Amino acid sequence: MTAHRPEPLTEPLAPMPALAPEALHAAVASLTPSRLPAFVQDLVEATTSAQQTRSLAPLRTFVHTWGVFVAIQRRSTRATRLRHLEEVVSAGAEDPSDAIAEIRRIHAEAEAGLVSGGRERYSRTT
């Protein structure tokens, strides 16, 4: 029941935004407005942590995490499948091993989409 189903190649995609907080904010607002409070909370926490540690690492992690989220959400079949798999795992009614493996594949595929030429496409504006 949780076997991997490939996405149709003809599925229309929302454009992948630049990996910058402003562009990701716009994408989250467009694709999943209900997630905006979590986005803003994570950005505030990353900014505070970056200031306290005097490091850009928390902001880079924030941009990467939300970049993967947008990469998943911009393909409706992938986003729907992920939600289904998460429900399977949460329900605990069946062995979650296959569902967890597929969730990992979905995340890995989305993450691979952020990589261009072996370098992550982070905007210099972050």
Short mmCIF file of C-alpha atoms in Angstrom, two decimals:
data_model
loop_
_atom_site.label_atom_id
_atom_site.label_comp_id
_atom_site.label_asym_id
_atom_site.label_seq_id
_atom_site.Cartn_x
_atom_site.Cartn_y
_atom_site.Cartn_z
CA MET A 1 0.00 0.00 0.00
CA THR A 2 2.91 2.38 0.55
CA ALA A 3 4.86 1.29 -2.54
CA HIS A 4 6.63 4.09 -4.38
CA ARG A 5 4.58 5.58 -7.19
CA PRO A 6 6.59 7.68 -9.66
CA GLU A 7 5.33 11.19 -10.35
CA PRO A 8 4.01 11.91 -13.81
CA LEU A 9 6.60 13.81 -15.81
CA THR A 10 3.96 16.13 -17.23
CA GLU A 11 2.84 17.49 -13.86
CA PRO A 12 3.04 21.29 -13.94
CA LEU A 13 5.46 22.74 -11.43
CA ALA A 14 5.33 25.99 -9.58
CA PRO A 15 8.66 27.70 -10.16
CA MET A 16 11.39 26.97 -7.62
CA PRO A 17 12.21 30.24 -5.91
CA ALA A 18 15.65 31.51 -5.05
CA LEU A 19 16.89 30.06 -1.79
CA ALA A 20 16.47 33.32 0.10
CA PRO A 21 14.05 34.01 2.96
CA GLU A 22 11.96 36.53 1.00
CA ALA A 23 11.53 34.24 -2.01
CA LEU A 24 10.80 31.22 0.15
CA HIS A 25 8.25 33.25 2.14
CA ALA A 26 6.42 34.12 -1.08
CA ALA A 27 6.47 30.48 -2.18
CA VAL A 28 5.17 29.21 1.15
CA ALA A 29 2.44 31.88 1.10
CA SER A 30 1.41 30.73 -2.36
CA LEU A 31 1.72 26.96 -1.95
CA THR A 32 0.81 26.35 1.70
CA PRO A 33 -0.41 29.52 3.44
CA SER A 34 -1.26 27.53 6.58
CA ARG A 35 2.49 26.96 7.09
CA LEU A 36 3.38 30.68 7.17
CA PRO A 37 3.30 30.93 10.98
CA ALA A 38 5.78 28.05 11.25
CA PHE A 39 7.96 29.63 8.54
CA VAL A 40 8.03 32.98 10.38
CA GLN A 41 8.70 31.30 13.74
CA ASP A 42 11.59 29.29 12.26
CA LEU A 43 13.03 32.43 10.63
CA VAL A 44 12.88 34.35 13.91
CA GLU A 45 14.58 31.47 15.73
CA ALA A 46 17.26 31.12 13.03
CA THR A 47 17.94 34.87 13.05
CA THR A 48 18.17 34.98 16.84
CA SER A 49 20.47 31.97 16.90
CA ALA A 50 22.64 33.46 14.16
CA GLN A 51 23.01 36.67 16.15
CA GLN A 52 23.77 34.84 19.39
CA THR A 53 26.33 32.50 17.83
CA ARG A 54 27.68 35.05 15.36
CA SER A 55 27.32 32.44 12.66
CA LEU A 56 25.33 32.18 9.45
CA ALA A 57 24.89 28.43 9.96
CA PRO A 58 21.40 28.73 11.53
CA LEU A 59 20.21 30.84 8.58
CA ARG A 60 21.73 28.43 6.08
CA THR A 61 19.96 25.55 7.82
CA PHE A 62 16.68 27.50 7.77
CA VAL A 63 16.99 28.26 4.04
CA HIS A 64 17.90 24.66 3.24
CA THR A 65 15.07 23.18 5.32
CA TRP A 66 12.43 25.46 3.84
CA GLY A 67 13.92 25.07 0.36
CA VAL A 68 13.35 21.31 0.62
CA PHE A 69 9.82 21.94 1.92
CA VAL A 70 9.01 24.19 -1.07
CA ALA A 71 10.62 21.72 -3.49
CA ILE A 72 8.24 19.05 -2.19
CA GLN A 73 5.15 21.26 -2.06
CA ARG A 74 5.55 22.65 -5.58
CA ARG A 75 4.70 19.22 -7.00
CA SER A 76 1.17 18.43 -5.91
CA THR A 77 1.43 14.67 -6.37
CA ARG A 78 4.63 14.52 -4.33
CA ALA A 79 3.13 16.70 -1.57
CA THR A 80 -0.04 14.62 -1.46
CA ARG A 81 1.93 11.39 -1.35
CA LEU A 82 4.11 12.70 1.47
CA ARG A 83 1.06 13.70 3.52
CA HIS A 84 -0.41 10.22 2.99
CA LEU A 85 2.82 8.53 4.08
CA GLU A 86 3.07 10.73 7.16
CA GLU A 87 -0.50 9.75 8.06
CA VAL A 88 0.40 6.06 7.65
CA VAL A 89 3.33 6.49 10.03
CA SER A 90 1.28 8.52 12.54
CA ALA A 91 -1.64 6.09 12.54
CA GLY A 92 0.57 3.21 13.61
CA ALA A 93 -1.89 0.73 12.07
CA GLU A 94 0.72 -0.95 9.88
CA ASP A 95 4.47 -1.46 9.76
CA PRO A 96 5.83 2.00 8.94
CA SER A 97 9.13 0.79 7.43
CA ASP A 98 8.09 1.15 3.79
CA ALA A 99 6.41 4.49 4.43
CA ILE A 100 9.48 5.83 6.24
CA ALA A 101 11.75 4.67 3.43
CA GLU A 102 9.56 6.43 0.86
CA ILE A 103 9.43 9.61 2.96
CA ARG A 104 13.23 9.58 2.98
CA ARG A 105 13.28 9.13 -0.82
CA ILE A 106 10.88 12.05 -1.31
CA HIS A 107 13.07 14.28 0.86
CA ALA A 108 16.25 13.11 -0.88
CA GLU A 109 14.75 13.81 -4.33
CA ALA A 110 13.64 17.28 -3.23
CA GLU A 111 17.04 17.98 -1.71
CA ALA A 112 18.79 16.82 -4.87
CA GLY A 113 16.75 19.42 -6.75
CA LEU A 114 18.41 22.15 -4.68
CA VAL A 115 21.86 21.09 -5.83
CA SER A 116 23.24 22.48 -9.04
CA GLY A 117 26.63 21.38 -10.27
CA GLY A 118 27.51 19.95 -6.86
CA ARG A 119 26.91 23.28 -5.12
CA GLU A 120 23.74 24.27 -3.31
CA ARG A 121 21.97 27.19 -4.92
CA TYR A 122 22.00 29.51 -1.91
CA SER A 123 21.38 33.12 -2.75
CA ARG A 124 24.07 35.55 -1.68
CA THR A 125 21.33 37.77 -0.23
CA THR A 126 20.92 35.55 2.85
#
